[in-house]
């Protein structure tokens, strides 16, 4: 049996960091993942609830914010509990690995624009300062 999930999407809100009674960090967050539909309907999104524990939870709380692009790898977990209006069933992704892929759209808009850089000029300068090696074809194993 396989229970494996890989998600890449944007955080729909800031991560909620909490601590258990024993001091273990846990973070709840929701990832919006685009889903293609028929060509005439465009795109839609799935909003997937996730939970991370320990260092992953603290990492997300410190560095990710609403709109950040994250990659989540983990497994689906189901649980239930007795709520005010009866039994509540929860399905969520328990993150085993979380990577921050990009900042929010706001960060990308505020980021400085890349500067054009001609790498060819620097390569020529580096090659001019590199000592040459005297290797004959007899020393090459693949010649």
mmCIF file with all atom_site columns, C-alpha atoms in Angstrom:
data_model
loop_
_atom_site.group_PDB
_atom_site.id
_atom_site.type_symbol
_atom_site.label_atom_id
_atom_site.label_alt_id
_atom_site.label_comp_id
_atom_site.label_asym_id
_atom_site.label_entity_id
_atom_site.label_seq_id
_atom_site.pdbx_PDB_ins_code
_atom_site.Cartn_x
_atom_site.Cartn_y
_atom_site.Cartn_z
_atom_site.occupancy
_atom_site.B_iso_or_equiv
_atom_site.pdbx_formal_charge
_atom_site.auth_seq_id
_atom_site.auth_comp_id
_atom_site.auth_asym_id
_atom_site.auth_atom_id
_atom_site.pdbx_PDB_model_num
ATOM 1   C CA . UNK A 1 1   ? 0.000   0.000  0.000   1.00 0.00 ? 1   UNK A CA 1
ATOM 2   C CA . UNK A 1 2   ? 1.185   3.500  -0.783  1.00 0.00 ? 2   UNK A CA 1
ATOM 3   C CA . UNK A 1 3   ? 0.083   6.693  0.939   1.00 0.00 ? 3   UNK A CA 1
ATOM 4   C CA . UNK A 1 4   ? 2.259   9.426  -0.559  1.00 0.00 ? 4   UNK A CA 1
ATOM 5   C CA . UNK A 1 5   ? 1.429   13.041 -1.371  1.00 0.00 ? 5   UNK A CA 1
ATOM 6   C CA . UNK A 1 6   ? 3.474   15.698 -3.167  1.00 0.00 ? 6   UNK A CA 1
ATOM 7   C CA . UNK A 1 7   ? 2.007   19.207 -3.406  1.00 0.00 ? 7   UNK A CA 1
ATOM 8   C CA . UNK A 1 8   ? 3.310   22.443 -4.851  1.00 0.00 ? 8   UNK A CA 1
ATOM 9   C CA . UNK A 1 9   ? 1.217   25.525 -4.329  1.00 0.00 ? 9   UNK A CA 1
ATOM 10  C CA . UNK A 1 10  ? 0.729   28.822 -2.540  1.00 0.00 ? 10  UNK A CA 1
ATOM 11  C CA . UNK A 1 11  ? -0.100  29.309 1.125   1.00 0.00 ? 11  UNK A CA 1
ATOM 12  C CA . UNK A 1 12  ? -3.618  30.710 1.425   1.00 0.00 ? 12  UNK A CA 1
ATOM 13  C CA . UNK A 1 13  ? -2.885  32.447 4.753   1.00 0.00 ? 13  UNK A CA 1
ATOM 14  C CA . UNK A 1 14  ? -0.074  32.810 7.257   1.00 0.00 ? 14  UNK A CA 1
ATOM 15  C CA . UNK A 1 15  ? 0.984   29.627 9.031   1.00 0.00 ? 15  UNK A CA 1
ATOM 16  C CA . UNK A 1 16  ? -0.595  29.009 12.458  1.00 0.00 ? 16  UNK A CA 1
ATOM 17  C CA . UNK A 1 17  ? 2.103   27.820 14.876  1.00 0.00 ? 17  UNK A CA 1
ATOM 18  C CA . UNK A 1 18  ? 1.104   26.177 18.153  1.00 0.00 ? 18  UNK A CA 1
ATOM 19  C CA . UNK A 1 19  ? 2.787   24.056 20.816  1.00 0.00 ? 19  UNK A CA 1
ATOM 20  C CA . UNK A 1 20  ? 1.478   20.859 22.327  1.00 0.00 ? 20  UNK A CA 1
ATOM 21  C CA . UNK A 1 21  ? 1.320   20.491 26.109  1.00 0.00 ? 21  UNK A CA 1
ATOM 22  C CA . UNK A 1 22  ? 4.683   18.709 25.897  1.00 0.00 ? 22  UNK A CA 1
ATOM 23  C CA . UNK A 1 23  ? 6.247   21.617 23.940  1.00 0.00 ? 23  UNK A CA 1
ATOM 24  C CA . UNK A 1 24  ? 6.277   20.100 20.447  1.00 0.00 ? 24  UNK A CA 1
ATOM 25  C CA . UNK A 1 25  ? 5.726   22.642 17.661  1.00 0.00 ? 25  UNK A CA 1
ATOM 26  C CA . UNK A 1 26  ? 2.889   22.061 15.193  1.00 0.00 ? 26  UNK A CA 1
ATOM 27  C CA . UNK A 1 27  ? 1.847   24.235 12.277  1.00 0.00 ? 27  UNK A CA 1
ATOM 28  C CA . UNK A 1 28  ? -1.428  24.229 10.375  1.00 0.00 ? 28  UNK A CA 1
ATOM 29  C CA . UNK A 1 29  ? -1.580  25.666 6.883   1.00 0.00 ? 29  UNK A CA 1
ATOM 30  C CA . UNK A 1 30  ? -3.529  25.403 3.650   1.00 0.00 ? 30  UNK A CA 1
ATOM 31  C CA . UNK A 1 31  ? -1.957  25.019 0.213   1.00 0.00 ? 31  UNK A CA 1
ATOM 32  C CA . UNK A 1 32  ? -3.806  26.156 -2.919  1.00 0.00 ? 32  UNK A CA 1
ATOM 33  C CA . UNK A 1 33  ? -2.899  23.924 -5.871  1.00 0.00 ? 33  UNK A CA 1
ATOM 34  C CA . UNK A 1 34  ? -4.050  24.726 -9.379  1.00 0.00 ? 34  UNK A CA 1
ATOM 35  C CA . UNK A 1 35  ? -5.977  22.030 -11.190 1.00 0.00 ? 35  UNK A CA 1
ATOM 36  C CA . UNK A 1 36  ? -6.555  22.058 -14.898 1.00 0.00 ? 36  UNK A CA 1
ATOM 37  C CA . UNK A 1 37  ? -10.073 21.504 -16.072 1.00 0.00 ? 37  UNK A CA 1
ATOM 38  C CA . UNK A 1 38  ? -11.483 21.263 -19.543 1.00 0.00 ? 38  UNK A CA 1
ATOM 39  C CA . UNK A 1 39  ? -10.034 23.813 -21.914 1.00 0.00 ? 39  UNK A CA 1
ATOM 40  C CA . UNK A 1 40  ? -13.300 25.738 -22.032 1.00 0.00 ? 40  UNK A CA 1
ATOM 41  C CA . UNK A 1 41  ? -13.499 26.002 -18.222 1.00 0.00 ? 41  UNK A CA 1
ATOM 42  C CA . UNK A 1 42  ? -9.985  27.318 -17.517 1.00 0.00 ? 42  UNK A CA 1
ATOM 43  C CA . UNK A 1 43  ? -8.358  26.504 -14.188 1.00 0.00 ? 43  UNK A CA 1
ATOM 44  C CA . UNK A 1 44  ? -9.614  25.902 -10.703 1.00 0.00 ? 44  UNK A CA 1
ATOM 45  C CA . UNK A 1 45  ? -7.822  25.312 -7.430  1.00 0.00 ? 45  UNK A CA 1
ATOM 46  C CA . UNK A 1 46  ? -7.915  22.748 -4.660  1.00 0.00 ? 46  UNK A CA 1
ATOM 47  C CA . UNK A 1 47  ? -7.354  23.982 -1.104  1.00 0.00 ? 47  UNK A CA 1
ATOM 48  C CA . UNK A 1 48  ? -5.569  21.272 0.858   1.00 0.00 ? 48  UNK A CA 1
ATOM 49  C CA . UNK A 1 49  ? -5.203  21.412 4.638   1.00 0.00 ? 49  UNK A CA 1
ATOM 50  C CA . UNK A 1 50  ? -1.768  20.387 5.908   1.00 0.00 ? 50  UNK A CA 1
ATOM 51  C CA . UNK A 1 51  ? -0.021  19.994 9.235   1.00 0.00 ? 51  UNK A CA 1
ATOM 52  C CA . UNK A 1 52  ? 3.718   20.027 9.971   1.00 0.00 ? 52  UNK A CA 1
ATOM 53  C CA . UNK A 1 53  ? 5.524   19.098 13.156  1.00 0.00 ? 53  UNK A CA 1
ATOM 54  C CA . UNK A 1 54  ? 8.710   20.053 15.003  1.00 0.00 ? 54  UNK A CA 1
ATOM 55  C CA . UNK A 1 55  ? 11.444  21.742 12.886  1.00 0.00 ? 55  UNK A CA 1
ATOM 56  C CA . UNK A 1 56  ? 9.289   21.841 9.738   1.00 0.00 ? 56  UNK A CA 1
ATOM 57  C CA . UNK A 1 57  ? 6.576   23.673 11.674  1.00 0.00 ? 57  UNK A CA 1
ATOM 58  C CA . UNK A 1 58  ? 9.009   26.232 13.074  1.00 0.00 ? 58  UNK A CA 1
ATOM 59  C CA . UNK A 1 59  ? 10.669  26.716 9.676   1.00 0.00 ? 59  UNK A CA 1
ATOM 60  C CA . UNK A 1 60  ? 7.329   27.481 8.023   1.00 0.00 ? 60  UNK A CA 1
ATOM 61  C CA . UNK A 1 61  ? 6.236   29.844 10.781  1.00 0.00 ? 61  UNK A CA 1
ATOM 62  C CA . UNK A 1 62  ? 9.514   31.783 10.579  1.00 0.00 ? 62  UNK A CA 1
ATOM 63  C CA . UNK A 1 63  ? 10.043  31.999 6.821   1.00 0.00 ? 63  UNK A CA 1
ATOM 64  C CA . UNK A 1 64  ? 6.762   31.428 4.971   1.00 0.00 ? 64  UNK A CA 1
ATOM 65  C CA . UNK A 1 65  ? 3.850   33.823 4.679   1.00 0.00 ? 65  UNK A CA 1
ATOM 66  C CA . UNK A 1 66  ? 0.578   34.076 2.828   1.00 0.00 ? 66  UNK A CA 1
ATOM 67  C CA . UNK A 1 67  ? 1.262   33.687 -0.900  1.00 0.00 ? 67  UNK A CA 1
ATOM 68  C CA . UNK A 1 68  ? 4.592   31.865 -0.505  1.00 0.00 ? 68  UNK A CA 1
ATOM 69  C CA . UNK A 1 69  ? 5.119   28.941 -2.852  1.00 0.00 ? 69  UNK A CA 1
ATOM 70  C CA . UNK A 1 70  ? 5.831   25.734 -0.945  1.00 0.00 ? 70  UNK A CA 1
ATOM 71  C CA . UNK A 1 71  ? 6.510   22.113 -1.836  1.00 0.00 ? 71  UNK A CA 1
ATOM 72  C CA . UNK A 1 72  ? 5.051   19.627 0.642   1.00 0.00 ? 72  UNK A CA 1
ATOM 73  C CA . UNK A 1 73  ? 5.832   15.937 0.730   1.00 0.00 ? 73  UNK A CA 1
ATOM 74  C CA . UNK A 1 74  ? 3.981   13.691 3.151   1.00 0.00 ? 74  UNK A CA 1
ATOM 75  C CA . UNK A 1 75  ? 1.011   11.400 3.602   1.00 0.00 ? 75  UNK A CA 1
ATOM 76  C CA . UNK A 1 76  ? -2.752  11.689 4.005   1.00 0.00 ? 76  UNK A CA 1
ATOM 77  C CA . UNK A 1 77  ? -4.041  11.370 7.546   1.00 0.00 ? 77  UNK A CA 1
ATOM 78  C CA . UNK A 1 78  ? -7.655  11.013 8.636   1.00 0.00 ? 78  UNK A CA 1
ATOM 79  C CA . UNK A 1 79  ? -8.965  11.573 12.144  1.00 0.00 ? 79  UNK A CA 1
ATOM 80  C CA . UNK A 1 80  ? -12.225 12.376 13.865  1.00 0.00 ? 80  UNK A CA 1
ATOM 81  C CA . UNK A 1 81  ? -13.363 13.930 17.089  1.00 0.00 ? 81  UNK A CA 1
ATOM 82  C CA . UNK A 1 82  ? -16.579 14.827 18.850  1.00 0.00 ? 82  UNK A CA 1
ATOM 83  C CA . UNK A 1 83  ? -17.509 18.457 18.097  1.00 0.00 ? 83  UNK A CA 1
ATOM 84  C CA . UNK A 1 84  ? -20.341 20.645 19.315  1.00 0.00 ? 84  UNK A CA 1
ATOM 85  C CA . UNK A 1 85  ? -22.616 19.476 16.493  1.00 0.00 ? 85  UNK A CA 1
ATOM 86  C CA . UNK A 1 86  ? -21.588 15.821 16.493  1.00 0.00 ? 86  UNK A CA 1
ATOM 87  C CA . UNK A 1 87  ? -18.674 13.869 15.083  1.00 0.00 ? 87  UNK A CA 1
ATOM 88  C CA . UNK A 1 88  ? -16.229 15.844 12.927  1.00 0.00 ? 88  UNK A CA 1
ATOM 89  C CA . UNK A 1 89  ? -14.108 14.068 10.295  1.00 0.00 ? 89  UNK A CA 1
ATOM 90  C CA . UNK A 1 90  ? -10.823 15.611 9.192   1.00 0.00 ? 90  UNK A CA 1
ATOM 91  C CA . UNK A 1 91  ? -8.632  14.662 6.227   1.00 0.00 ? 91  UNK A CA 1
ATOM 92  C CA . UNK A 1 92  ? -5.284  16.453 5.948   1.00 0.00 ? 92  UNK A CA 1
ATOM 93  C CA . UNK A 1 93  ? -1.750  16.018 4.673   1.00 0.00 ? 93  UNK A CA 1
ATOM 94  C CA . UNK A 1 94  ? 0.845   15.362 7.348   1.00 0.00 ? 94  UNK A CA 1
ATOM 95  C CA . UNK A 1 95  ? 4.006   16.981 6.009   1.00 0.00 ? 95  UNK A CA 1
ATOM 96  C CA . UNK A 1 96  ? 7.209   15.004 6.307   1.00 0.00 ? 96  UNK A CA 1
ATOM 97  C CA . UNK A 1 97  ? 9.212   17.516 4.265   1.00 0.00 ? 97  UNK A CA 1
ATOM 98  C CA . UNK A 1 98  ? 8.476   21.138 3.437   1.00 0.00 ? 98  UNK A CA 1
ATOM 99  C CA . UNK A 1 99  ? 10.488  23.355 1.112   1.00 0.00 ? 99  UNK A CA 1
ATOM 100 C CA . UNK A 1 100 ? 10.046  27.041 0.500   1.00 0.00 ? 100 UNK A CA 1
ATOM 101 C CA . UNK A 1 101 ? 10.221  27.445 -3.273  1.00 0.00 ? 101 UNK A CA 1
ATOM 102 C CA . UNK A 1 102 ? 9.407   31.115 -3.687  1.00 0.00 ? 102 UNK A CA 1
ATOM 103 C CA . UNK A 1 103 ? 8.214   34.160 -1.866  1.00 0.00 ? 103 UNK A CA 1
ATOM 104 C CA . UNK A 1 104 ? 4.825   35.728 -2.110  1.00 0.00 ? 104 UNK A CA 1
ATOM 105 C CA . UNK A 1 105 ? 3.682   37.696 -5.133  1.00 0.00 ? 105 UNK A CA 1
ATOM 106 C CA . UNK A 1 106 ? 4.206   40.865 -3.108  1.00 0.00 ? 106 UNK A CA 1
ATOM 107 C CA . UNK A 1 107 ? 7.862   39.918 -2.501  1.00 0.00 ? 107 UNK A CA 1
ATOM 108 C CA . UNK A 1 108 ? 8.358   39.218 -6.200  1.00 0.00 ? 108 UNK A CA 1
ATOM 109 C CA . UNK A 1 109 ? 6.928   42.617 -7.142  1.00 0.00 ? 109 UNK A CA 1
ATOM 110 C CA . UNK A 1 110 ? 9.167   44.423 -4.635  1.00 0.00 ? 110 UNK A CA 1
ATOM 111 C CA . UNK A 1 111 ? 12.286  42.457 -5.539  1.00 0.00 ? 111 UNK A CA 1
ATOM 112 C CA . UNK A 1 112 ? 14.956  44.310 -7.479  1.00 0.00 ? 112 UNK A CA 1
ATOM 113 C CA . UNK A 1 113 ? 15.051  43.560 -11.179 1.00 0.00 ? 113 UNK A CA 1
ATOM 114 C CA . UNK A 1 114 ? 17.940  41.379 -12.345 1.00 0.00 ? 114 UNK A CA 1
ATOM 115 C CA . UNK A 1 115 ? 20.879  43.187 -13.868 1.00 0.00 ? 115 UNK A CA 1
ATOM 116 C CA . UNK A 1 116 ? 22.061  42.167 -17.320 1.00 0.00 ? 116 UNK A CA 1
ATOM 117 C CA . UNK A 1 117 ? 25.456  40.540 -16.968 1.00 0.00 ? 117 UNK A CA 1
ATOM 118 C CA . UNK A 1 118 ? 27.662  39.376 -19.809 1.00 0.00 ? 118 UNK A CA 1
ATOM 119 C CA . UNK A 1 119 ? 29.387  36.275 -18.510 1.00 0.00 ? 119 UNK A CA 1
ATOM 120 C CA . UNK A 1 120 ? 31.454  35.831 -21.697 1.00 0.00 ? 120 UNK A CA 1
ATOM 121 C CA . UNK A 1 121 ? 33.722  38.765 -20.836 1.00 0.00 ? 121 UNK A CA 1
ATOM 122 C CA . UNK A 1 122 ? 34.538  37.342 -17.414 1.00 0.00 ? 122 UNK A CA 1
ATOM 123 C CA . UNK A 1 123 ? 35.190  33.864 -18.812 1.00 0.00 ? 123 UNK A CA 1
ATOM 124 C CA . UNK A 1 124 ? 37.688  35.302 -21.303 1.00 0.00 ? 124 UNK A CA 1
ATOM 125 C CA . UNK A 1 125 ? 39.452  37.179 -18.488 1.00 0.00 ? 125 UNK A CA 1
ATOM 126 C CA . UNK A 1 126 ? 39.570  34.044 -16.324 1.00 0.00 ? 126 UNK A CA 1
ATOM 127 C CA . UNK A 1 127 ? 40.962  31.955 -19.169 1.00 0.00 ? 127 UNK A CA 1
ATOM 128 C CA . UNK A 1 128 ? 43.670  34.509 -19.870 1.00 0.00 ? 128 UNK A CA 1
ATOM 129 C CA . UNK A 1 129 ? 44.873  34.244 -16.264 1.00 0.00 ? 129 UNK A CA 1
ATOM 130 C CA . UNK A 1 130 ? 44.760  30.439 -16.120 1.00 0.00 ? 130 UNK A CA 1
ATOM 131 C CA . UNK A 1 131 ? 48.085  28.651 -16.609 1.00 0.00 ? 131 UNK A CA 1
ATOM 132 C CA . UNK A 1 132 ? 48.086  26.240 -19.529 1.00 0.00 ? 132 UNK A CA 1
ATOM 133 C CA . UNK A 1 133 ? 48.617  22.530 -19.010 1.00 0.00 ? 133 UNK A CA 1
ATOM 134 C CA . UNK A 1 134 ? 50.974  20.520 -21.183 1.00 0.00 ? 134 UNK A CA 1
ATOM 135 C CA . UNK A 1 135 ? 49.152  17.224 -21.751 1.00 0.00 ? 135 UNK A CA 1
ATOM 136 C CA . UNK A 1 136 ? 49.906  14.980 -24.680 1.00 0.00 ? 136 UNK A CA 1
ATOM 137 C CA . UNK A 1 137 ? 47.300  12.727 -26.282 1.00 0.00 ? 137 UNK A CA 1
ATOM 138 C CA . UNK A 1 138 ? 49.282  9.713  -24.998 1.00 0.00 ? 138 UNK A CA 1
ATOM 139 C CA . UNK A 1 139 ? 48.178  10.620 -21.447 1.00 0.00 ? 139 UNK A CA 1
ATOM 140 C CA . UNK A 1 140 ? 44.464  10.674 -22.281 1.00 0.00 ? 140 UNK A CA 1
ATOM 141 C CA . UNK A 1 141 ? 42.697  7.349  -21.611 1.00 0.00 ? 141 UNK A CA 1
ATOM 142 C CA . UNK A 1 142 ? 39.871  8.018  -24.056 1.00 0.00 ? 142 UNK A CA 1
ATOM 143 C CA . UNK A 1 143 ? 41.822  9.313  -27.063 1.00 0.00 ? 143 UNK A CA 1
#
